[in-house]
Amino acid sequence: MAQVKDTKIHQPNGLARVAGSLGEPGDYRQINQKLNQPNAGNPVDHLDVMKEVYTNKKTREIQNLVIKDVIDFLQTQKEALLASQPISDDDSSGASTNE
């Protein structure tokens, strides 16, 4: 008799709860859409999702040191990227139609 492989995708608790509410485990497009809904349609900041999922609710700390290091590294990279982006005003386009 052939053995069936476990095809269940193992996810952190937060994503597992969202995926469980969808009915189809592992469909990340639906998970992403579900996460976008409470965010007023704005793109999800996946770094914030990772922080929330891996943070111990009692101690408010990330206990897994590897995950903590990865999140700290990504946060540093994100801040550096945002700092390097030019600040643009939508009103300062330079083009004027008034003459």
PDB file of C-alpha atoms in Angstrom:
ATOM      1  CA  MET A   1       0.000   0.000   0.000  1.00  0.00           C
ATOM      2  CA  ALA A   2       1.501   3.362  -1.022  1.00  0.00           C
ATOM      3  CA  GLN A   3       1.971   5.969   1.655  1.00  0.00           C
ATOM      4  CA  VAL A   4       0.567   9.419   1.039  1.00  0.00           C
ATOM      5  CA  LYS A   5       2.927  12.335   1.666  1.00  0.00           C
ATOM      6  CA  ASP A   6       1.849  15.079   4.008  1.00  0.00           C
ATOM      7  CA  THR A   7       1.007  17.934   1.636  1.00  0.00           C
ATOM      8  CA  LYS A   8      -0.183  20.341   4.319  1.00  0.00           C
ATOM      9  CA  ILE A   9       1.708  23.619   4.245  1.00  0.00           C
ATOM     10  CA  HIS A  10       3.007  24.500   7.691  1.00  0.00           C
ATOM     11  CA  GLN A  11       2.483  28.172   8.476  1.00  0.00           C
ATOM     12  CA  PRO A  12       2.995  30.414  11.490  1.00  0.00           C
ATOM     13  CA  ASN A  13      -0.079  30.619  13.712  1.00  0.00           C
ATOM     14  CA  GLY A  14      -1.348  33.962  12.409  1.00  0.00           C
ATOM     15  CA  LEU A  15      -1.271  32.914   8.771  1.00  0.00           C
ATOM     16  CA  ALA A  16      -2.667  29.499   9.642  1.00  0.00           C
ATOM     17  CA  ARG A  17      -5.701  31.161  11.233  1.00  0.00           C
ATOM     18  CA  VAL A  18      -6.254  33.313   8.158  1.00  0.00           C
ATOM     19  CA  ALA A  19      -5.738  30.344   5.828  1.00  0.00           C
ATOM     20  CA  GLY A  20      -8.056  28.197   7.939  1.00  0.00           C
ATOM     21  CA  SER A  21     -10.804  30.755   7.598  1.00  0.00           C
ATOM     22  CA  LEU A  22     -10.465  30.580   3.805  1.00  0.00           C
ATOM     23  CA  GLY A  23     -10.968  26.835   3.587  1.00  0.00           C
ATOM     24  CA  GLU A  24      -8.152  26.196   1.089  1.00  0.00           C
ATOM     25  CA  PRO A  25      -4.816  25.919   2.910  1.00  0.00           C
ATOM     26  CA  GLY A  26      -1.814  27.421   1.189  1.00  0.00           C
ATOM     27  CA  ASP A  27      -3.549  29.737  -1.278  1.00  0.00           C
ATOM     28  CA  TYR A  28      -1.425  32.791  -0.563  1.00  0.00           C
ATOM     29  CA  ARG A  29      -3.213  35.028  -3.077  1.00  0.00           C
ATOM     30  CA  GLN A  30      -6.399  34.657  -1.049  1.00  0.00           C
ATOM     31  CA  ILE A  31      -4.468  35.128   2.194  1.00  0.00           C
ATOM     32  CA  ASN A  32      -2.958  38.341   0.834  1.00  0.00           C
ATOM     33  CA  GLN A  33      -6.389  39.570  -0.282  1.00  0.00           C
ATOM     34  CA  LYS A  34      -7.812  38.744   3.146  1.00  0.00           C
ATOM     35  CA  LEU A  35      -4.974  40.644   4.833  1.00  0.00           C
ATOM     36  CA  ASN A  36      -5.542  43.656   2.546  1.00  0.00           C
ATOM     37  CA  GLN A  37      -9.198  44.012   3.525  1.00  0.00           C
ATOM     38  CA  PRO A  38      -8.662  45.335   7.061  1.00  0.00           C
ATOM     39  CA  ASN A  39      -5.849  47.542   5.727  1.00  0.00           C
ATOM     40  CA  ALA A  40      -8.267  49.735   3.745  1.00  0.00           C
ATOM     41  CA  GLY A  41      -7.111  48.209   0.478  1.00  0.00           C
ATOM     42  CA  ASN A  42      -3.497  49.338   0.938  1.00  0.00           C
ATOM     43  CA  PRO A  43      -0.700  46.850   0.282  1.00  0.00           C
ATOM     44  CA  VAL A  44       0.207  44.727   3.273  1.00  0.00           C
ATOM     45  CA  ASP A  45       3.514  45.449   4.966  1.00  0.00           C
ATOM     46  CA  HIS A  46       4.724  41.876   5.194  1.00  0.00           C
ATOM     47  CA  LEU A  47       7.412  42.865   7.694  1.00  0.00           C
ATOM     48  CA  ASP A  48       4.694  44.032  10.095  1.00  0.00           C
ATOM     49  CA  VAL A  49       2.809  40.774   9.521  1.00  0.00           C
ATOM     50  CA  MET A  50       5.960  38.777  10.323  1.00  0.00           C
ATOM     51  CA  LYS A  51       6.516  40.803  13.495  1.00  0.00           C
ATOM     52  CA  GLU A  52       2.939  40.228  14.627  1.00  0.00           C
ATOM     53  CA  VAL A  53       2.977  36.516  13.862  1.00  0.00           C
ATOM     54  CA  TYR A  54       6.270  35.770  15.615  1.00  0.00           C
ATOM     55  CA  THR A  55       5.864  38.089  18.625  1.00  0.00           C
ATOM     56  CA  ASN A  56       5.063  36.371  21.909  1.00  0.00           C
ATOM     57  CA  LYS A  57       1.815  37.976  23.040  1.00  0.00           C
ATOM     58  CA  LYS A  58       2.723  37.814  26.739  1.00  0.00           C
ATOM     59  CA  THR A  59       6.306  39.117  26.606  1.00  0.00           C
ATOM     60  CA  ARG A  60       5.893  41.243  23.456  1.00  0.00           C
ATOM     61  CA  GLU A  61       9.238  39.883  22.219  1.00  0.00           C
ATOM     62  CA  ILE A  62      10.307  37.636  19.369  1.00  0.00           C
ATOM     63  CA  GLN A  63      11.769  34.605  21.100  1.00  0.00           C
ATOM     64  CA  ASN A  64      13.243  32.818  18.076  1.00  0.00           C
ATOM     65  CA  LEU A  65      16.649  34.484  17.711  1.00  0.00           C
ATOM     66  CA  VAL A  66      17.011  33.610  14.019  1.00  0.00           C
ATOM     67  CA  ILE A  67      13.628  35.152  13.198  1.00  0.00           C
ATOM     68  CA  LYS A  68      14.443  38.155  15.397  1.00  0.00           C
ATOM     69  CA  ASP A  69      17.747  38.695  13.559  1.00  0.00           C
ATOM     70  CA  VAL A  70      16.043  38.403  10.167  1.00  0.00           C
ATOM     71  CA  ILE A  71      13.306  40.863  11.133  1.00  0.00           C
ATOM     72  CA  ASP A  72      15.859  43.307  12.596  1.00  0.00           C
ATOM     73  CA  PHE A  73      17.937  43.058   9.404  1.00  0.00           C
ATOM     74  CA  LEU A  74      14.899  43.592   7.183  1.00  0.00           C
ATOM     75  CA  GLN A  75      13.777  46.546   9.306  1.00  0.00           C
ATOM     76  CA  THR A  76      17.219  48.146   8.925  1.00  0.00           C
ATOM     77  CA  GLN A  77      17.168  47.561   5.158  1.00  0.00           C
ATOM     78  CA  LYS A  78      13.639  48.959   4.895  1.00  0.00           C
ATOM     79  CA  GLU A  79      14.592  52.108   6.812  1.00  0.00           C
ATOM     80  CA  ALA A  80      17.699  52.593   4.646  1.00  0.00           C
ATOM     81  CA  LEU A  81      15.650  52.156   1.474  1.00  0.00           C
ATOM     82  CA  LEU A  82      12.990  54.608   2.614  1.00  0.00           C
ATOM     83  CA  ALA A  83      15.664  57.128   3.660  1.00  0.00           C
ATOM     84  CA  SER A  84      17.282  56.918   0.217  1.00  0.00           C
ATOM     85  CA  GLN A  85      14.018  57.620  -1.617  1.00  0.00           C
ATOM     86  CA  PRO A  86      13.437  61.223  -2.654  1.00  0.00           C
ATOM     87  CA  ILE A  87      10.505  62.859  -0.941  1.00  0.00           C
ATOM     88  CA  SER A  88       7.975  63.990  -3.507  1.00  0.00           C
ATOM     89  CA  ASP A  89       4.976  66.238  -3.152  1.00  0.00           C
ATOM     90  CA  ASP A  90       2.053  65.572  -5.440  1.00  0.00           C
ATOM     91  CA  ASP A  91       1.465  69.341  -5.624  1.00  0.00           C
ATOM     92  CA  SER A  92       5.031  70.171  -6.698  1.00  0.00           C
ATOM     93  CA  SER A  93       4.900  68.673 -10.170  1.00  0.00           C
ATOM     94  CA  GLY A  94       6.292  71.852 -11.710  1.00  0.00           C
ATOM     95  CA  ALA A  95       3.724  71.901 -14.492  1.00  0.00           C
ATOM     96  CA  SER A  96       1.250  74.715 -14.365  1.00  0.00           C
ATOM     97  CA  THR A  97      -1.822  75.132 -16.527  1.00  0.00           C
ATOM     98  CA  ASN A  98      -2.595  78.655 -15.241  1.00  0.00           C
ATOM     99  CA  GLU A  99      -1.308  81.457 -17.473  1.00  0.00           C
TER     100      GLU A  99
END
